[in-house]
Coordinates of C-alpha atoms in Angstrom, one line a residue:
M1 CA -32.7 135.0 57.1
S2 CA -35.1 132.2 57.8
E3 CA -37.8 134.6 59.1
R4 CA -37.5 136.7 56.0
S5 CA -37.7 133.7 53.8
E6 CA -41.0 132.6 55.5
D7 CA -42.4 136.1 55.1
I8 CA -41.5 136.1 51.4
A9 CA -43.2 132.7 51.0
V10 CA -46.4 133.9 52.7
L11 CA -46.5 137.1 50.5
A12 CA -45.9 135.1 47.4
A13 CA -48.7 132.7 48.2
D14 CA -51.2 135.5 48.8
R15 CA -50.0 137.3 45.7
E16 CA -50.5 134.1 43.6
K17 CA -54.1 133.7 44.9
I18 CA -55.0 137.3 44.0
I19 CA -53.5 136.9 40.5
V20 CA -55.3 133.6 39.8
R21 CA -58.6 134.9 41.2
T22 CA -58.5 138.1 39.2
S23 CA -57.4 136.3 36.0
A24 CA -60.2 133.8 36.4
V25 CA -62.7 136.7 36.5
G26 CA -61.1 138.1 33.4
I27 CA -61.3 134.8 31.6
A28 CA -65.0 134.4 32.3
A29 CA -65.9 137.9 31.4
N30 CA -63.9 137.9 28.2
V31 CA -65.2 134.5 27.0
L32 CA -68.8 135.7 27.5
L33 CA -68.1 139.0 25.8
A34 CA -66.4 137.2 22.9
A35 CA -69.4 134.9 22.4
F36 CA -71.9 137.8 22.4
K37 CA -69.9 140.0 20.1
A38 CA -69.2 137.1 17.7
F39 CA -72.9 136.5 17.5
V40 CA -73.7 140.1 16.9
G41 CA -70.8 140.4 14.4
F42 CA -71.9 137.5 12.2
V43 CA -75.6 138.4 12.4
S44 CA -75.0 142.1 11.5
N45 CA -72.1 141.2 9.1
S46 CA -69.8 143.7 11.0
I47 CA -66.1 143.1 10.7
A48 CA -65.4 145.7 13.4
V49 CA -67.6 143.8 15.9
I50 CA -66.1 140.4 14.9
L51 CA -62.6 141.8 15.4
D52 CA -63.7 143.1 18.8
A53 CA -64.8 139.6 19.7
V54 CA -61.4 138.2 18.6
N55 CA -59.7 140.8 20.8
N56 CA -61.8 139.5 23.8
L57 CA -60.6 135.9 23.1
S58 CA -57.0 137.1 23.0
D59 CA -57.6 138.8 26.4
A60 CA -59.0 135.5 27.8
L61 CA -55.9 133.6 26.5
S62 CA -53.7 136.3 28.0
S63 CA -55.4 135.7 31.4
V64 CA -54.7 132.0 31.1
I65 CA -51.0 132.6 30.5
T66 CA -51.0 135.1 33.4
I67 CA -52.3 132.3 35.7
I68 CA -49.7 129.8 34.4
G69 CA -46.9 132.4 34.9
A70 CA -48.0 133.2 38.4
K71 CA -48.2 129.5 39.3
L72 CA -44.7 128.8 37.9
G73 CA -43.3 132.0 39.4
A74 CA -44.5 131.1 42.9
K75 CA -42.5 127.8 42.9
K76 CA -40.2 127.5 45.9
P77 CA -36.5 128.1 45.4
D78 CA -34.4 125.0 44.9
K79 CA -30.8 124.1 44.4
K80 CA -30.9 125.0 40.7
H81 CA -32.7 128.3 41.2
P82 CA -31.8 129.4 44.7
L83 CA -33.5 132.8 44.3
G84 CA -36.8 131.4 43.0
Y85 CA -38.7 131.3 39.8
G86 CA -40.1 134.8 39.9
R87 CA -38.7 135.9 36.5
V88 CA -41.0 133.3 34.8
E89 CA -43.7 136.0 35.1
Y90 CA -41.7 138.2 32.7
I91 CA -41.8 135.4 30.1
S92 CA -45.5 135.1 30.5
S93 CA -45.8 138.9 30.0
M94 CA -43.8 138.5 26.8
L95 CA -46.2 135.8 25.6
V96 CA -49.2 138.0 26.4
A97 CA -47.6 140.8 24.4
A98 CA -47.0 138.5 21.5
I99 CA -50.6 137.4 21.5
V100 CA -51.8 141.0 21.5
I101 CA -49.5 141.9 18.6
Y102 CA -50.7 138.8 16.6
A103 CA -54.4 139.7 17.3
G104 CA -53.7 143.3 16.1
I105 CA -52.0 142.1 12.9
T106 CA -54.8 139.6 12.1
S107 CA -57.4 142.4 12.7
L108 CA -55.5 144.7 10.4
V109 CA -55.4 142.2 7.6
E110 CA -59.1 141.4 7.8
S111 CA -60.0 145.1 8.0
V112 CA -58.0 145.9 4.9
K113 CA -59.7 143.0 3.1
K114 CA -63.1 144.6 4.0
I115 CA -62.0 148.0 2.6
I116 CA -61.0 146.4 -0.7
H117 CA -64.1 144.2 -0.8
P118 CA -66.8 146.1 1.2
E119 CA -69.9 144.4 2.6
T120 CA -73.0 146.1 3.9
A121 CA -73.5 145.9 7.7
D122 CA -76.9 145.3 9.3
Y123 CA -77.2 146.5 12.9
S124 CA -80.2 145.7 15.1
A125 CA -81.3 147.3 18.3
V126 CA -80.3 144.1 20.1
S127 CA -76.8 144.4 18.6
L128 CA -76.4 148.0 19.9
I129 CA -77.6 147.0 23.4
I130 CA -75.1 144.1 23.5
I131 CA -72.2 146.3 22.4
S132 CA -73.2 149.0 25.0
V133 CA -73.3 146.3 27.8
A134 CA -69.9 145.1 26.6
I135 CA -68.5 148.6 27.0
A136 CA -69.8 148.8 30.6
V137 CA -68.4 145.4 31.5
K138 CA -65.0 146.2 30.1
L139 CA -64.8 149.5 32.0
V140 CA -65.6 147.7 35.3
L141 CA -63.4 144.7 34.5
G142 CA -60.5 146.9 33.4
G143 CA -60.6 149.0 36.6
Y144 CA -60.8 146.0 38.8
V145 CA -58.0 144.1 37.1
K146 CA -55.7 147.1 36.9
K147 CA -56.2 147.9 40.6
Q148 CA -55.4 144.3 41.6
G149 CA -52.4 144.3 39.3
K150 CA -50.9 147.4 41.0
K151 CA -51.8 145.9 44.4
V152 CA -49.7 142.8 43.9
N153 CA -47.2 144.4 41.5
S154 CA -48.1 142.2 38.6
G155 CA -47.1 143.6 35.2
A156 CA -49.2 141.1 33.3
L157 CA -52.4 141.9 35.4
T158 CA -51.8 145.7 35.1
A159 CA -51.3 145.4 31.4
S160 CA -54.5 143.3 31.1
G161 CA -56.4 145.9 33.1
S162 CA -55.2 148.7 30.9
D163 CA -55.9 146.7 27.8
A164 CA -59.5 146.1 29.0
L165 CA -60.0 149.8 29.6
F166 CA -58.6 150.5 26.2
D167 CA -61.0 147.9 24.7
A168 CA -63.9 149.8 26.2
V169 CA -62.8 152.9 24.2
L170 CA -62.4 150.8 21.0
S171 CA -65.8 149.2 21.5
S172 CA -67.2 152.7 21.9
S173 CA -65.8 153.5 18.5
V174 CA -67.6 150.5 17.1
L175 CA -70.8 151.6 18.7
A176 CA -70.3 155.1 17.2
T177 CA -69.7 153.6 13.8
A178 CA -73.0 151.6 14.0
V179 CA -74.9 154.7 15.0
I180 CA -73.4 156.7 12.2
Y181 CA -74.4 154.0 9.7
L182 CA -78.0 153.8 11.0
V183 CA -78.4 157.6 10.9
S184 CA -76.6 158.4 7.6
G185 CA -76.1 155.1 5.8
V186 CA -72.3 155.7 5.7
S187 CA -70.3 152.6 6.6
L188 CA -67.0 153.3 8.3
E189 CA -66.6 150.1 10.2
A190 CA -63.7 148.7 8.0
Y191 CA -61.8 151.9 8.5
I192 CA -62.5 151.8 12.2
G193 CA -61.3 148.2 12.2
V194 CA -57.9 149.4 10.8
V195 CA -57.7 152.0 13.6
I196 CA -58.6 149.4 16.2
A197 CA -55.9 147.1 14.8
G198 CA -53.3 149.8 14.9
F199 CA -54.0 150.6 18.6
I200 CA -53.9 146.9 19.4
I201 CA -50.5 146.5 17.7
K202 CA -49.2 149.6 19.5
A203 CA -50.3 148.3 22.9
G204 CA -48.7 144.9 22.3
I205 CA -45.4 146.5 21.2
E206 CA -45.3 148.7 24.3
M207 CA -46.0 145.7 26.5
M208 CA -43.2 143.8 24.8
L209 CA -40.7 146.7 25.2
E210 CA -41.6 147.2 28.9
T211 CA -41.1 143.5 29.7
L212 CA -37.8 143.4 27.8
D213 CA -36.6 146.3 30.0
D214 CA -37.4 144.1 33.1
I215 CA -35.6 141.1 31.6
I216 CA -32.5 143.1 30.5
G217 CA -32.3 145.1 33.7
Q218 CA -33.0 148.8 34.1
R219 CA -32.1 151.7 36.4
S220 CA -33.2 151.1 40.0
D221 CA -36.4 152.9 40.9
S222 CA -35.3 156.4 42.2
E223 CA -38.0 156.5 44.9
M224 CA -37.0 153.1 46.2
V225 CA -33.3 154.1 46.3
K226 CA -34.2 157.3 48.2
K227 CA -36.3 155.3 50.7
L228 CA -33.5 152.8 51.3
K229 CA -31.0 155.6 51.9
H230 CA -33.3 157.4 54.3
I231 CA -33.9 154.2 56.3
I232 CA -30.2 153.4 56.4
C233 CA -29.1 156.9 57.4
E234 CA -31.6 156.9 60.3
E235 CA -28.8 155.1 62.1
D236 CA -26.9 157.8 64.0
A237 CA -23.4 156.4 63.2
V238 CA -24.1 156.2 59.4
R239 CA -22.7 159.3 57.6
G240 CA -24.0 158.3 54.2
A241 CA -25.3 155.4 52.0
Y242 CA -23.8 154.9 48.6
D243 CA -23.6 152.5 45.6
V244 CA -27.2 151.2 46.2
T245 CA -27.8 148.4 43.7
L246 CA -31.0 146.5 43.4
F247 CA -31.4 143.0 41.8
N248 CA -34.8 141.9 40.7
Y249 CA -35.7 138.2 40.6
G250 CA -39.4 138.7 39.7
P251 CA -42.2 140.9 41.0
N252 CA -41.8 141.8 44.6
R253 CA -38.5 139.8 44.8
N254 CA -35.8 142.3 45.2
Y255 CA -32.3 141.9 46.6
G256 CA -29.7 144.6 47.0
S257 CA -26.4 145.8 48.2
V258 CA -25.1 149.1 49.6
H259 CA -22.0 150.8 51.0
I260 CA -22.4 152.8 54.2
E261 CA -19.9 155.3 55.6
L262 CA -18.9 154.8 59.3
P263 CA -16.4 156.4 61.6
D264 CA -12.9 154.9 61.5
N265 CA -12.9 154.3 65.2
M266 CA -15.7 151.7 65.3
T267 CA -15.0 148.2 66.3
V268 CA -15.9 145.2 64.1
D269 CA -18.5 144.2 66.7
E270 CA -20.2 147.6 66.5
V271 CA -20.1 147.4 62.7
D272 CA -21.7 144.0 62.7
R273 CA -24.5 145.1 65.0
I274 CA -25.3 148.2 62.9
T275 CA -25.3 146.3 59.6
R276 CA -27.7 143.7 61.0
R277 CA -30.0 146.4 62.2
I278 CA -30.0 148.0 58.8
Q279 CA -30.7 144.7 57.0
L280 CA -33.7 144.0 59.3
N281 CA -35.1 147.6 59.0
V282 CA -34.8 147.7 55.3
F283 CA -36.6 144.4 54.8
Q284 CA -39.4 145.2 57.2
K285 CA -40.1 148.6 55.6
T286 CA -39.4 147.8 51.9
G287 CA -39.3 144.0 51.4
V288 CA -35.8 144.4 49.9
I289 CA -33.2 141.9 51.2
L290 CA -29.8 143.4 51.5
T291 CA -27.4 140.6 50.7
G292 CA -24.3 142.8 51.1
V293 CA -23.5 145.8 53.2
G294 CA -20.0 147.2 52.5
V295 CA -18.3 149.7 54.7
Y296 CA -16.4 152.9 54.0
S297 CA -14.6 154.6 56.9
F298 CA -14.2 158.3 57.3
N299 CA -11.5 160.1 59.3
T300 CA -12.7 161.3 62.7
S301 CA -9.7 162.9 64.4
D302 CA -7.3 164.1 61.7
D303 CA -7.9 167.7 60.8
E304 CA -5.4 167.5 57.9
A305 CA -7.3 164.6 56.4
A306 CA -10.5 166.7 56.5
Q307 CA -8.9 169.6 54.7
I308 CA -7.5 167.2 52.0
R309 CA -11.0 165.7 51.5
N310 CA -12.6 169.1 51.2
R311 CA -10.1 170.3 48.6
I312 CA -10.2 167.1 46.5
Q313 CA -14.0 167.0 46.6
K314 CA -14.2 170.6 45.3
A315 CA -11.8 169.7 42.5
V316 CA -13.6 166.5 41.6
L317 CA -17.1 167.9 41.5
S318 CA -16.0 170.8 39.4
H319 CA -16.3 168.3 36.5
E320 CA -20.0 168.1 35.3
W321 CA -19.6 164.4 34.6
A322 CA -18.4 163.7 38.2
L323 CA -21.8 163.2 39.9
Q324 CA -20.7 162.3 43.4
M325 CA -17.7 161.6 45.5
H326 CA -17.8 159.2 48.5
G327 CA -15.9 156.6 50.5
F328 CA -13.1 159.1 51.0
Y329 CA -10.3 158.1 53.3
T330 CA -6.7 159.3 53.7
D331 CA -3.8 158.2 55.8
T332 CA -1.6 161.2 56.3
K333 CA 1.2 159.0 57.8
A334 CA 1.2 156.3 55.1
K335 CA 0.5 159.0 52.5
T336 CA -2.4 157.3 50.8
I337 CA -5.7 158.6 49.4
H338 CA -8.7 156.5 48.5
F339 CA -12.2 157.5 47.3
D340 CA -15.0 156.6 44.9
V341 CA -16.5 158.8 42.1
V342 CA -19.8 158.3 40.4
I343 CA -19.2 159.0 36.7
S344 CA -21.9 159.9 34.2
F345 CA -22.5 157.7 31.2
D346 CA -22.0 160.8 29.0
V347 CA -18.2 160.4 29.2
D348 CA -15.7 157.6 28.9
S349 CA -15.1 156.3 32.4
K350 CA -11.4 155.3 31.7
E351 CA -10.6 158.8 30.4
A352 CA -12.4 160.4 33.3
L353 CA -10.6 158.3 35.8
E354 CA -7.2 159.2 34.3
T355 CA -8.2 162.9 34.5
L356 CA -9.1 162.7 38.2
T357 CA -6.1 160.6 39.1
K358 CA -3.7 163.1 37.4
Q359 CA -5.5 166.0 39.0
T360 CA -5.3 164.6 42.5
K361 CA -1.6 163.6 42.1
E362 CA -0.8 167.1 41.0
M363 CA -2.4 168.4 44.2
Y364 CA -0.8 165.8 46.4
P365 CA 2.3 164.5 44.7
D366 CA 3.6 162.7 47.8
Y367 CA 0.5 160.6 48.1
S368 CA -0.4 157.3 46.6
V369 CA -3.8 157.8 45.0
M370 CA -6.5 155.1 44.3
I371 CA -9.8 156.2 42.8
V372 CA -12.6 153.7 42.2
P373 CA -15.0 154.7 39.3
D374 CA -18.7 153.9 40.0
S375 CA -21.4 153.8 37.3
D376 CA -24.5 156.0 37.5
I377 CA -26.8 153.1 38.2
S378 CA -29.2 154.8 40.7
D379 CA -30.5 158.2 41.4

């Protein structure tokens, strides 16, 4: 475990440096853009350009919060928080989303005021050039930040990158509005401001909901679950991997547990060696720390037990809400039957369990039946 802890610490330190460096670039670019756009907006009396400048300032503030979140999230585990402070980044993402929503609402209010009390805009060639340069900068900045965010699995960075790319589109609409005004004399900027505000609010709400999903806890990533099962089942003795559960304690900080099915004739020493190999392989290939590896045994020499399993499995899986049966073991001498069933969220698990128990006892009335219901928490 100590080697894995050291590896995690190194990865966390490298990740923090990338987030801070990328966010610093974002802050510098957004502050400069905000200054240029604010100047253009006030000189040309354009509410759309001024709101675009405010949006850049909110992006800069978001980057500051991202840096703070990364710094706090990279703190070493301690007695109070033994699994680290990684989830602090989700709080910083929530703050970023709140800032975006606030900026959108403010922009909406100002744009509506301009519609009610219109003012004539006055664009110059310099203004149009600055807006064009801002669009190019945002496209480059957005692509860079989003790429780095995906590289280090930072939700805040990825969101900032997407927001920057979206800002380029919005700035393009401001430029189009200016061109339309210069060509036709028709001023649409206040209405474009409303549209911009709507998109900003929508982006903020989506960021907020996505972060809430991370905080509340959501279904484990199906691709990761498949990868874990594949790695585990590479061990010759493992018949299957089930009940994979992942626990997230911040970006790139994943812990998990799993049940594996092994032959009933293995010794404890053999089981210990195989579970340790699985834990090491899973960490090296995925970064997930398996804190618990449970064991199901399957019958290896009892033909009658195999027949019972096949018959029960066919009956259980005849129900659409019974998604999987595993961990089956029967003792034909002691007359006991044990197995787990993954039950869909579409039915009441208690009623489903009663149905399966009754069905199994009718098939084997002389046996004691114990069925453990599992929730459909992973694909």
